[in-house]
Amino acid sequence: MTASMRVVQAQVAGKPFVLADVPVPDPGPGKVRVKVHACGVCAGDEIPRNGFLGTQLPRVPGHEIAGVVDALGDGVDMWNVGDRVGVGWFGGSDLTCDYCRRGDFLNCVDRKIVGSTYDGGYAQYMVAPQDAVARMPEGLDFPEAAPMMCAGVTAFNALRRSHAGPGDLIAIHGFGGLGHLAVQFARAMGFRTVAISRGRVKQELARRLGADEFVDSTATDPGDALHAMGGAVAILDTVSLGGLQSALVNGLKPNGQLLVLEGLDPIHVTGHNLVQPQLSISGRYAGHARDSEETLNFAVLRNIRPIIETYPLDRAEEAFENLSQANLRSVLLPQ
């Protein structure tokens, strides 16, 4: 008799998630099966929930996965049963296209998205290609590690690949589930860090996590505030609203960067405002499995941890609805 497992599925686009029982999947050639101990809930789970990006429903969401290798498919030579691992947004690449041959795996023409291209971590078990799996260091428990597989690696990669160096002024716009991790990474990298948020409710926490300065965006224009501080070398925007992103450009110093993570609204800025001080607006997102490993290792080295709230698998809908709750990363515990 085939063993079964509990999963949460997006079954109808735009409708609530549904708890279901399905067969435990077998790993095919080149793939590993992961016993999921924790899976973060992310705004990116809107993609399978709504059937975006060609997602075929039903689909099991979840791309912030932490667990243990449970079984190996034929030809797997990178992993052993019992390895502690994570699986993030990056779901594997073809390894043969021009981008992959240059090492630019995130732009693979046939890249996969975990929880969209194939079933993700709102489940007791999931299967992923071996190149999509990241090794997890000791020192992180599974619920702490899970949000690092998307929110963590996104913040870490954007900051370390910016033009900023130790002592430079950088700003984190938005102090929520991703922003509270970005402030911690920025502090650990040696930046002079400014947290920008609506109101002052989060000011004490922002400073406790490493912010040197705090800007209340309801009391002052954040671009003007940063300009008065001498300008930021980089601004990491986690709010993803075009009007707010546009206003931040004024807060950059010459040669500064606005690092944008998402957003459907147009960003309005004149060529003159970009050219005169040689500013740039750059898109950033997630990272591949090696990036995730480096994020996890750095988090252990510098004691960076997400603020989390945990839920059992059968409360996945509630966890998803609570995504807007301040400073929390919701994490499902499927086992």
mmCIF file with all atom_site columns, C-alpha atoms in Angstrom, residues 108-313:
data_model
loop_
_atom_site.group_PDB
_atom_site.id
_atom_site.type_symbol
_atom_site.label_atom_id
_atom_site.label_alt_id
_atom_site.label_comp_id
_atom_site.label_asym_id
_atom_site.label_entity_id
_atom_site.label_seq_id
_atom_site.pdbx_PDB_ins_code
_atom_site.Cartn_x
_atom_site.Cartn_y
_atom_site.Cartn_z
_atom_site.occupancy
_atom_site.B_iso_or_equiv
_atom_site.pdbx_formal_charge
_atom_site.auth_seq_id
_atom_site.auth_comp_id
_atom_site.auth_asym_id
_atom_site.auth_atom_id
_atom_site.pdbx_PDB_model_num
ATOM 1   C CA . CYS A 1 108 ? 18.269 30.002 -16.608 1.00 0.00 ? 108 CYS A CA 1
ATOM 2   C CA . VAL A 1 109 ? 15.823 29.896 -19.512 1.00 0.00 ? 109 VAL A CA 1
ATOM 3   C CA . ASP A 1 110 ? 14.221 26.805 -17.960 1.00 0.00 ? 110 ASP A CA 1
ATOM 4   C CA . ARG A 1 111 ? 14.502 27.713 -14.276 1.00 0.00 ? 111 ARG A CA 1
ATOM 5   C CA . LYS A 1 112 ? 12.029 26.178 -11.841 1.00 0.00 ? 112 LYS A CA 1
ATOM 6   C CA . ILE A 1 113 ? 10.140 27.834 -8.975  1.00 0.00 ? 113 ILE A CA 1
ATOM 7   C CA . VAL A 1 114 ? 9.493  25.720 -5.900  1.00 0.00 ? 114 VAL A CA 1
ATOM 8   C CA . GLY A 1 115 ? 5.791  25.638 -5.023  1.00 0.00 ? 115 GLY A CA 1
ATOM 9   C CA . SER A 1 116 ? 4.847  26.807 -8.513  1.00 0.00 ? 116 SER A CA 1
ATOM 10  C CA . THR A 1 117 ? 6.615  24.679 -11.128 1.00 0.00 ? 117 THR A CA 1
ATOM 11  C CA . TYR A 1 118 ? 6.361  21.697 -8.783  1.00 0.00 ? 118 TYR A CA 1
ATOM 12  C CA . ASP A 1 119 ? 4.973  20.992 -5.318  1.00 0.00 ? 119 ASP A CA 1
ATOM 13  C CA . GLY A 1 120 ? 6.564  22.812 -2.398  1.00 0.00 ? 120 GLY A CA 1
ATOM 14  C CA . GLY A 1 121 ? 6.795  22.636 1.356   1.00 0.00 ? 121 GLY A CA 1
ATOM 15  C CA . TYR A 1 122 ? 3.241  22.959 2.680   1.00 0.00 ? 122 TYR A CA 1
ATOM 16  C CA . ALA A 1 123 ? 3.570  19.206 3.088   1.00 0.00 ? 123 ALA A CA 1
ATOM 17  C CA . GLN A 1 124 ? 5.158  16.496 5.175   1.00 0.00 ? 124 GLN A CA 1
ATOM 18  C CA . TYR A 1 125 ? 7.462  15.543 2.280   1.00 0.00 ? 125 TYR A CA 1
ATOM 19  C CA . MET A 1 126 ? 8.566  17.228 -0.949  1.00 0.00 ? 126 MET A CA 1
ATOM 20  C CA . VAL A 1 127 ? 10.856 16.351 -3.860  1.00 0.00 ? 127 VAL A CA 1
ATOM 21  C CA . ALA A 1 128 ? 13.405 18.680 -5.482  1.00 0.00 ? 128 ALA A CA 1
ATOM 22  C CA . PRO A 1 129 ? 16.258 18.431 -8.007  1.00 0.00 ? 129 PRO A CA 1
ATOM 23  C CA . GLN A 1 130 ? 19.558 17.926 -6.235  1.00 0.00 ? 130 GLN A CA 1
ATOM 24  C CA . ASP A 1 131 ? 20.958 21.262 -7.493  1.00 0.00 ? 131 ASP A CA 1
ATOM 25  C CA . ALA A 1 132 ? 18.071 23.136 -5.816  1.00 0.00 ? 132 ALA A CA 1
ATOM 26  C CA . VAL A 1 133 ? 18.989 21.860 -2.347  1.00 0.00 ? 133 VAL A CA 1
ATOM 27  C CA . ALA A 1 134 ? 21.151 23.830 0.109   1.00 0.00 ? 134 ALA A CA 1
ATOM 28  C CA . ARG A 1 135 ? 23.171 22.394 2.975   1.00 0.00 ? 135 ARG A CA 1
ATOM 29  C CA . MET A 1 136 ? 22.034 23.645 6.389   1.00 0.00 ? 136 MET A CA 1
ATOM 30  C CA . PRO A 1 137 ? 24.665 24.262 9.092   1.00 0.00 ? 137 PRO A CA 1
ATOM 31  C CA . GLU A 1 138 ? 24.324 23.178 12.682  1.00 0.00 ? 138 GLU A CA 1
ATOM 32  C CA . GLY A 1 139 ? 23.313 26.070 14.896  1.00 0.00 ? 139 GLY A CA 1
ATOM 33  C CA . LEU A 1 140 ? 20.005 26.862 13.192  1.00 0.00 ? 140 LEU A CA 1
ATOM 34  C CA . ASP A 1 141 ? 16.861 25.006 14.141  1.00 0.00 ? 141 ASP A CA 1
ATOM 35  C CA . PHE A 1 142 ? 14.428 24.189 11.354  1.00 0.00 ? 142 PHE A CA 1
ATOM 36  C CA . PRO A 1 143 ? 11.830 26.922 12.078  1.00 0.00 ? 143 PRO A CA 1
ATOM 37  C CA . GLU A 1 144 ? 14.590 29.572 12.227  1.00 0.00 ? 144 GLU A CA 1
ATOM 38  C CA . ALA A 1 145 ? 16.191 28.346 9.018   1.00 0.00 ? 145 ALA A CA 1
ATOM 39  C CA . ALA A 1 146 ? 13.021 28.205 6.916   1.00 0.00 ? 146 ALA A CA 1
ATOM 40  C CA . PRO A 1 147 ? 12.523 31.994 6.384   1.00 0.00 ? 147 PRO A CA 1
ATOM 41  C CA . MET A 1 148 ? 16.191 32.316 5.448   1.00 0.00 ? 148 MET A CA 1
ATOM 42  C CA . MET A 1 149 ? 15.487 30.328 2.270   1.00 0.00 ? 149 MET A CA 1
ATOM 43  C CA . CYS A 1 150 ? 13.673 33.273 0.642   1.00 0.00 ? 150 CYS A CA 1
ATOM 44  C CA . ALA A 1 151 ? 13.443 36.393 2.828   1.00 0.00 ? 151 ALA A CA 1
ATOM 45  C CA . GLY A 1 152 ? 16.911 35.827 4.251   1.00 0.00 ? 152 GLY A CA 1
ATOM 46  C CA . VAL A 1 153 ? 18.769 35.088 1.032   1.00 0.00 ? 153 VAL A CA 1
ATOM 47  C CA . THR A 1 154 ? 16.984 37.954 -0.738  1.00 0.00 ? 154 THR A CA 1
ATOM 48  C CA . ALA A 1 155 ? 18.176 40.490 1.847   1.00 0.00 ? 155 ALA A CA 1
ATOM 49  C CA . PHE A 1 156 ? 21.663 38.975 2.152   1.00 0.00 ? 156 PHE A CA 1
ATOM 50  C CA . ASN A 1 157 ? 22.311 38.846 -1.597  1.00 0.00 ? 157 ASN A CA 1
ATOM 51  C CA . ALA A 1 158 ? 21.002 42.351 -2.280  1.00 0.00 ? 158 ALA A CA 1
ATOM 52  C CA . LEU A 1 159 ? 23.159 43.910 0.435   1.00 0.00 ? 159 LEU A CA 1
ATOM 53  C CA . ARG A 1 160 ? 26.381 42.017 -0.240  1.00 0.00 ? 160 ARG A CA 1
ATOM 54  C CA . ARG A 1 161 ? 26.165 42.746 -3.973  1.00 0.00 ? 161 ARG A CA 1
ATOM 55  C CA . SER A 1 162 ? 25.456 46.438 -3.535  1.00 0.00 ? 162 SER A CA 1
ATOM 56  C CA . HIS A 1 163 ? 28.149 49.102 -3.950  1.00 0.00 ? 163 HIS A CA 1
ATOM 57  C CA . ALA A 1 164 ? 28.188 49.806 -0.205  1.00 0.00 ? 164 ALA A CA 1
ATOM 58  C CA . GLY A 1 165 ? 31.194 49.065 1.963   1.00 0.00 ? 165 GLY A CA 1
ATOM 59  C CA . PRO A 1 166 ? 31.774 49.010 5.720   1.00 0.00 ? 166 PRO A CA 1
ATOM 60  C CA . GLY A 1 167 ? 30.804 52.308 7.313   1.00 0.00 ? 167 GLY A CA 1
ATOM 61  C CA . ASP A 1 168 ? 28.682 53.445 4.348   1.00 0.00 ? 168 ASP A CA 1
ATOM 62  C CA . LEU A 1 169 ? 25.135 54.650 4.922   1.00 0.00 ? 169 LEU A CA 1
ATOM 63  C CA . ILE A 1 170 ? 22.482 52.241 3.679   1.00 0.00 ? 170 ILE A CA 1
ATOM 64  C CA . ALA A 1 171 ? 18.728 52.321 4.246   1.00 0.00 ? 171 ALA A CA 1
ATOM 65  C CA . ILE A 1 172 ? 16.159 49.556 4.614   1.00 0.00 ? 172 ILE A CA 1
ATOM 66  C CA . HIS A 1 173 ? 12.732 50.777 3.487   1.00 0.00 ? 173 HIS A CA 1
ATOM 67  C CA . GLY A 1 174 ? 10.076 48.703 5.245   1.00 0.00 ? 174 GLY A CA 1
ATOM 68  C CA . PHE A 1 175 ? 10.607 46.949 8.550   1.00 0.00 ? 175 PHE A CA 1
ATOM 69  C CA . GLY A 1 176 ? 8.503  43.823 8.288   1.00 0.00 ? 176 GLY A CA 1
ATOM 70  C CA . GLY A 1 177 ? 9.136  40.163 7.623   1.00 0.00 ? 177 GLY A CA 1
ATOM 71  C CA . LEU A 1 178 ? 11.991 40.821 5.192   1.00 0.00 ? 178 LEU A CA 1
ATOM 72  C CA . GLY A 1 179 ? 13.108 44.220 6.477   1.00 0.00 ? 179 GLY A CA 1
ATOM 73  C CA . HIS A 1 180 ? 13.819 43.030 10.021  1.00 0.00 ? 180 HIS A CA 1
ATOM 74  C CA . LEU A 1 181 ? 16.228 40.463 8.582   1.00 0.00 ? 181 LEU A CA 1
ATOM 75  C CA . ALA A 1 182 ? 17.807 43.024 6.240   1.00 0.00 ? 182 ALA A CA 1
ATOM 76  C CA . VAL A 1 183 ? 18.580 45.326 9.188   1.00 0.00 ? 183 VAL A CA 1
ATOM 77  C CA . GLN A 1 184 ? 20.357 42.487 10.971  1.00 0.00 ? 184 GLN A CA 1
ATOM 78  C CA . PHE A 1 185 ? 22.396 41.543 7.889   1.00 0.00 ? 185 PHE A CA 1
ATOM 79  C CA . ALA A 1 186 ? 23.289 45.199 7.268   1.00 0.00 ? 186 ALA A CA 1
ATOM 80  C CA . ARG A 1 187 ? 24.516 45.653 10.830  1.00 0.00 ? 187 ARG A CA 1
ATOM 81  C CA . ALA A 1 188 ? 26.603 42.473 10.604  1.00 0.00 ? 188 ALA A CA 1
ATOM 82  C CA . MET A 1 189 ? 28.161 43.664 7.321   1.00 0.00 ? 189 MET A CA 1
ATOM 83  C CA . GLY A 1 190 ? 29.338 46.867 8.978   1.00 0.00 ? 190 GLY A CA 1
ATOM 84  C CA . PHE A 1 191 ? 27.016 49.372 7.328   1.00 0.00 ? 191 PHE A CA 1
ATOM 85  C CA . ARG A 1 192 ? 25.623 52.489 8.981   1.00 0.00 ? 192 ARG A CA 1
ATOM 86  C CA . THR A 1 193 ? 22.023 51.331 8.837   1.00 0.00 ? 193 THR A CA 1
ATOM 87  C CA . VAL A 1 194 ? 18.837 53.401 8.623   1.00 0.00 ? 194 VAL A CA 1
ATOM 88  C CA . ALA A 1 195 ? 15.468 51.683 9.091   1.00 0.00 ? 195 ALA A CA 1
ATOM 89  C CA . ILE A 1 196 ? 12.470 53.391 7.447   1.00 0.00 ? 196 ILE A CA 1
ATOM 90  C CA . SER A 1 197 ? 8.957  52.490 8.545   1.00 0.00 ? 197 SER A CA 1
ATOM 91  C CA . ARG A 1 198 ? 5.485  53.962 8.923   1.00 0.00 ? 198 ARG A CA 1
ATOM 92  C CA . GLY A 1 199 ? 5.049  55.309 12.468  1.00 0.00 ? 199 GLY A CA 1
ATOM 93  C CA . ARG A 1 200 ? 7.311  54.727 15.434  1.00 0.00 ? 200 ARG A CA 1
ATOM 94  C CA . VAL A 1 201 ? 5.823  51.476 16.723  1.00 0.00 ? 201 VAL A CA 1
ATOM 95  C CA . LYS A 1 202 ? 8.802  49.531 15.371  1.00 0.00 ? 202 LYS A CA 1
ATOM 96  C CA . GLN A 1 203 ? 11.530 52.003 16.314  1.00 0.00 ? 203 GLN A CA 1
ATOM 97  C CA . GLU A 1 204 ? 12.689 50.262 19.496  1.00 0.00 ? 204 GLU A CA 1
ATOM 98  C CA . LEU A 1 205 ? 12.839 46.857 17.809  1.00 0.00 ? 205 LEU A CA 1
ATOM 99  C CA . ALA A 1 206 ? 14.651 48.277 14.780  1.00 0.00 ? 206 ALA A CA 1
ATOM 100 C CA . ARG A 1 207 ? 17.335 49.791 16.978  1.00 0.00 ? 207 ARG A CA 1
ATOM 101 C CA . ARG A 1 208 ? 17.612 46.617 19.040  1.00 0.00 ? 208 ARG A CA 1
ATOM 102 C CA . LEU A 1 209 ? 18.199 44.592 15.864  1.00 0.00 ? 209 LEU A CA 1
ATOM 103 C CA . GLY A 1 210 ? 20.921 46.937 14.663  1.00 0.00 ? 210 GLY A CA 1
ATOM 104 C CA . ALA A 1 211 ? 19.520 50.110 13.093  1.00 0.00 ? 211 ALA A CA 1
ATOM 105 C CA . ASP A 1 212 ? 21.707 53.163 13.786  1.00 0.00 ? 212 ASP A CA 1
ATOM 106 C CA . GLU A 1 213 ? 18.962 55.569 12.695  1.00 0.00 ? 213 GLU A CA 1
ATOM 107 C CA . PHE A 1 214 ? 15.200 55.356 12.335  1.00 0.00 ? 214 PHE A CA 1
ATOM 108 C CA . VAL A 1 215 ? 12.966 57.364 9.997   1.00 0.00 ? 215 VAL A CA 1
ATOM 109 C CA . ASP A 1 216 ? 9.200  57.589 10.450  1.00 0.00 ? 216 ASP A CA 1
ATOM 110 C CA . SER A 1 217 ? 7.922  57.920 6.875   1.00 0.00 ? 217 SER A CA 1
ATOM 111 C CA . THR A 1 218 ? 4.597  59.349 8.084   1.00 0.00 ? 218 THR A CA 1
ATOM 112 C CA . ALA A 1 219 ? 6.364  62.284 9.746   1.00 0.00 ? 219 ALA A CA 1
ATOM 113 C CA . THR A 1 220 ? 8.959  63.143 7.109   1.00 0.00 ? 220 THR A CA 1
ATOM 114 C CA . ASP A 1 221 ? 9.807  62.367 3.507   1.00 0.00 ? 221 ASP A CA 1
ATOM 115 C CA . PRO A 1 222 ? 12.312 59.463 3.763   1.00 0.00 ? 222 PRO A CA 1
ATOM 116 C CA . GLY A 1 223 ? 14.258 60.646 0.717   1.00 0.00 ? 223 GLY A CA 1
ATOM 117 C CA . ASP A 1 224 ? 14.690 64.095 2.265   1.00 0.00 ? 224 ASP A CA 1
ATOM 118 C CA . ALA A 1 225 ? 15.671 62.542 5.599   1.00 0.00 ? 225 ALA A CA 1
ATOM 119 C CA . LEU A 1 226 ? 18.377 60.417 3.967   1.00 0.00 ? 226 LEU A CA 1
ATOM 120 C CA . HIS A 1 227 ? 19.578 63.393 1.918   1.00 0.00 ? 227 HIS A CA 1
ATOM 121 C CA . ALA A 1 228 ? 19.992 65.355 5.158   1.00 0.00 ? 228 ALA A CA 1
ATOM 122 C CA . MET A 1 229 ? 22.182 62.536 6.519   1.00 0.00 ? 229 MET A CA 1
ATOM 123 C CA . GLY A 1 230 ? 24.505 62.847 3.517   1.00 0.00 ? 230 GLY A CA 1
ATOM 124 C CA . GLY A 1 231 ? 22.706 60.393 1.257   1.00 0.00 ? 231 GLY A CA 1
ATOM 125 C CA . ALA A 1 232 ? 22.635 56.606 1.127   1.00 0.00 ? 232 ALA A CA 1
ATOM 126 C CA . VAL A 1 233 ? 25.040 54.537 -0.921  1.00 0.00 ? 233 VAL A CA 1
ATOM 127 C CA . ALA A 1 234 ? 22.259 51.948 -1.244  1.00 0.00 ? 234 ALA A CA 1
ATOM 128 C CA . ILE A 1 235 ? 18.581 51.754 -0.367  1.00 0.00 ? 235 ILE A CA 1
ATOM 129 C CA . LEU A 1 236 ? 16.971 48.323 -0.139  1.00 0.00 ? 236 LEU A CA 1
ATOM 130 C CA . ASP A 1 237 ? 13.253 48.700 -0.809  1.00 0.00 ? 237 ASP A CA 1
ATOM 131 C CA . THR A 1 238 ? 11.048 45.958 0.652   1.00 0.00 ? 238 THR A CA 1
ATOM 132 C CA . VAL A 1 239 ? 7.718  47.794 0.327   1.00 0.00 ? 239 VAL A CA 1
ATOM 133 C CA . SER A 1 240 ? 7.329  47.433 -3.454  1.00 0.00 ? 240 SER A CA 1
ATOM 134 C CA . LEU A 1 241 ? 5.048  50.399 -4.145  1.00 0.00 ? 241 LEU A CA 1
ATOM 135 C CA . GLY A 1 242 ? 6.046  52.494 -7.145  1.00 0.00 ? 242 GLY A CA 1
ATOM 136 C CA . GLY A 1 243 ? 5.195  55.891 -5.631  1.00 0.00 ? 243 GLY A CA 1
ATOM 137 C CA . LEU A 1 244 ? 7.257  55.204 -2.525  1.00 0.00 ? 244 LEU A CA 1
ATOM 138 C CA . GLN A 1 245 ? 10.129 53.770 -4.568  1.00 0.00 ? 245 GLN A CA 1
ATOM 139 C CA . SER A 1 246 ? 10.179 56.911 -6.723  1.00 0.00 ? 246 SER A CA 1
ATOM 140 C CA . ALA A 1 247 ? 10.434 59.159 -3.657  1.00 0.00 ? 247 ALA A CA 1
ATOM 141 C CA . LEU A 1 248 ? 13.450 57.262 -2.331  1.00 0.00 ? 248 LEU A CA 1
ATOM 142 C CA . VAL A 1 249 ? 15.696 58.247 -5.261  1.00 0.00 ? 249 VAL A CA 1
ATOM 143 C CA . ASN A 1 250 ? 16.219 61.685 -3.701  1.00 0.00 ? 250 ASN A CA 1
ATOM 144 C CA . GLY A 1 251 ? 17.808 59.964 -0.711  1.00 0.00 ? 251 GLY A CA 1
ATOM 145 C CA . LEU A 1 252 ? 20.709 58.503 -2.689  1.00 0.00 ? 252 LEU A CA 1
ATOM 146 C CA . LYS A 1 253 ? 24.156 60.060 -2.758  1.00 0.00 ? 253 LYS A CA 1
ATOM 147 C CA . PRO A 1 254 ? 26.058 60.234 -6.073  1.00 0.00 ? 254 PRO A CA 1
ATOM 148 C CA . ASN A 1 255 ? 26.685 56.750 -7.519  1.00 0.00 ? 255 ASN A CA 1
ATOM 149 C CA . GLY A 1 256 ? 24.012 55.360 -5.174  1.00 0.00 ? 256 GLY A CA 1
ATOM 150 C CA . GLN A 1 257 ? 21.722 52.408 -5.866  1.00 0.00 ? 257 GLN A CA 1
ATOM 151 C CA . LEU A 1 258 ? 18.035 51.800 -5.279  1.00 0.00 ? 258 LEU A CA 1
ATOM 152 C CA . LEU A 1 259 ? 17.659 48.030 -4.878  1.00 0.00 ? 259 LEU A CA 1
ATOM 153 C CA . VAL A 1 260 ? 14.128 46.958 -5.792  1.00 0.00 ? 260 VAL A CA 1
ATOM 154 C CA . LEU A 1 261 ? 12.771 43.564 -4.803  1.00 0.00 ? 261 LEU A CA 1
ATOM 155 C CA . GLU A 1 262 ? 9.307  43.657 -6.372  1.00 0.00 ? 262 GLU A CA 1
ATOM 156 C CA . GLY A 1 263 ? 6.465  45.916 -7.430  1.00 0.00 ? 263 GLY A CA 1
ATOM 157 C CA . LEU A 1 264 ? 3.860  46.252 -10.160 1.00 0.00 ? 264 LEU A CA 1
ATOM 158 C CA . ASP A 1 265 ? 3.560  50.062 -10.080 1.00 0.00 ? 265 ASP A CA 1
ATOM 159 C CA . PRO A 1 266 ? 5.721  52.239 -12.355 1.00 0.00 ? 266 PRO A CA 1
ATOM 160 C CA . ILE A 1 267 ? 8.743  53.940 -10.771 1.00 0.00 ? 267 ILE A CA 1
ATOM 161 C CA . HIS A 1 268 ? 8.799  57.566 -11.919 1.00 0.00 ? 268 HIS A CA 1
ATOM 162 C CA . VAL A 1 269 ? 12.201 59.212 -12.165 1.00 0.00 ? 269 VAL A CA 1
ATOM 163 C CA . THR A 1 270 ? 13.669 61.478 -14.824 1.00 0.00 ? 270 THR A CA 1
ATOM 164 C CA . GLY A 1 271 ? 16.759 60.603 -16.780 1.00 0.00 ? 271 GLY A CA 1
ATOM 165 C CA . HIS A 1 272 ? 18.279 63.874 -15.582 1.00 0.00 ? 272 HIS A CA 1
ATOM 166 C CA . ASN A 1 273 ? 17.879 62.842 -11.940 1.00 0.00 ? 273 ASN A CA 1
ATOM 167 C CA . LEU A 1 274 ? 19.650 59.572 -12.672 1.00 0.00 ? 274 LEU A CA 1
ATOM 168 C CA . VAL A 1 275 ? 22.390 60.846 -14.947 1.00 0.00 ? 275 VAL A CA 1
ATOM 169 C CA . GLN A 1 276 ? 23.602 63.918 -13.091 1.00 0.00 ? 276 GLN A CA 1
ATOM 170 C CA . PRO A 1 277 ? 24.591 62.018 -9.904  1.00 0.00 ? 277 PRO A CA 1
ATOM 171 C CA . GLN A 1 278 ? 25.058 58.683 -11.757 1.00 0.00 ? 278 GLN A CA 1
ATOM 172 C CA . LEU A 1 279 ? 22.392 56.799 -9.832  1.00 0.00 ? 279 LEU A CA 1
ATOM 173 C CA . SER A 1 280 ? 21.094 53.321 -10.627 1.00 0.00 ? 280 SER A CA 1
ATOM 174 C CA . ILE A 1 281 ? 17.917 51.348 -9.976  1.00 0.00 ? 281 ILE A CA 1
ATOM 175 C CA . SER A 1 282 ? 18.539 47.612 -9.812  1.00 0.00 ? 282 SER A CA 1
ATOM 176 C CA . GLY A 1 283 ? 16.263 44.602 -9.482  1.00 0.00 ? 283 GLY A CA 1
ATOM 177 C CA . ARG A 1 284 ? 17.167 41.887 -6.983  1.00 0.00 ? 284 ARG A CA 1
ATOM 178 C CA . TYR A 1 285 ? 15.519 38.645 -5.989  1.00 0.00 ? 285 TYR A CA 1
ATOM 179 C CA . ALA A 1 286 ? 16.286 35.501 -4.005  1.00 0.00 ? 286 ALA A CA 1
ATOM 180 C CA . GLY A 1 287 ? 19.327 33.403 -4.884  1.00 0.00 ? 287 GLY A CA 1
ATOM 181 C CA . HIS A 1 288 ? 20.350 29.919 -5.941  1.00 0.00 ? 288 HIS A CA 1
ATOM 182 C CA . ALA A 1 289 ? 21.177 27.045 -3.592  1.00 0.00 ? 289 ALA A CA 1
ATOM 183 C CA . ARG A 1 290 ? 24.793 28.126 -2.991  1.00 0.00 ? 290 ARG A CA 1
ATOM 184 C CA . ASP A 1 291 ? 23.599 31.634 -2.113  1.00 0.00 ? 291 ASP A CA 1
ATOM 185 C CA . SER A 1 292 ? 21.213 30.075 0.391   1.00 0.00 ? 292 SER A CA 1
ATOM 186 C CA . GLU A 1 293 ? 24.041 28.075 1.972   1.00 0.00 ? 293 GLU A CA 1
ATOM 187 C CA . GLU A 1 294 ? 26.125 31.228 2.351   1.00 0.00 ? 294 GLU A CA 1
ATOM 188 C CA . THR A 1 295 ? 23.142 33.054 3.861   1.00 0.00 ? 295 THR A CA 1
ATOM 189 C CA . LEU A 1 296 ? 22.609 30.295 6.425   1.00 0.00 ? 296 LEU A CA 1
ATOM 190 C CA . ASN A 1 297 ? 26.310 30.149 7.305   1.00 0.00 ? 297 ASN A CA 1
ATOM 191 C CA . PHE A 1 298 ? 26.508 33.924 7.749   1.00 0.00 ? 298 PHE A CA 1
ATOM 192 C CA . ALA A 1 299 ? 23.387 33.886 9.906   1.00 0.00 ? 299 ALA A CA 1
ATOM 193 C CA . VAL A 1 300 ? 24.982 31.340 12.232  1.00 0.00 ? 300 VAL A CA 1
ATOM 194 C CA . LEU A 1 301 ? 28.300 33.230 12.282  1.00 0.00 ? 301 LEU A CA 1
ATOM 195 C CA . ARG A 1 302 ? 26.674 36.560 13.220  1.00 0.00 ? 302 ARG A CA 1
ATOM 196 C CA . ASN A 1 303 ? 23.707 35.248 15.235  1.00 0.00 ? 303 ASN A CA 1
ATOM 197 C CA . ILE A 1 304 ? 21.056 36.560 12.841  1.00 0.00 ? 304 ILE A CA 1
ATOM 198 C CA . ARG A 1 305 ? 17.602 35.111 13.421  1.00 0.00 ? 305 ARG A CA 1
ATOM 199 C CA . PRO A 1 306 ? 14.098 35.806 12.113  1.00 0.00 ? 306 PRO A CA 1
ATOM 200 C CA . ILE A 1 307 ? 11.244 36.666 14.433  1.00 0.00 ? 307 ILE A CA 1
ATOM 201 C CA . ILE A 1 308 ? 8.811  33.837 13.804  1.00 0.00 ? 308 ILE A CA 1
ATOM 202 C CA . GLU A 1 309 ? 5.345  32.622 14.696  1.00 0.00 ? 309 GLU A CA 1
ATOM 203 C CA . THR A 1 310 ? 4.674  28.914 14.154  1.00 0.00 ? 310 THR A CA 1
ATOM 204 C CA . TYR A 1 311 ? 1.513  27.135 13.009  1.00 0.00 ? 311 TYR A CA 1
ATOM 205 C CA . PRO A 1 312 ? 0.561  23.494 12.451  1.00 0.00 ? 312 PRO A CA 1
ATOM 206 C CA . LEU A 1 313 ? -0.026 22.519 8.834   1.00 0.00 ? 313 LEU A CA 1
#
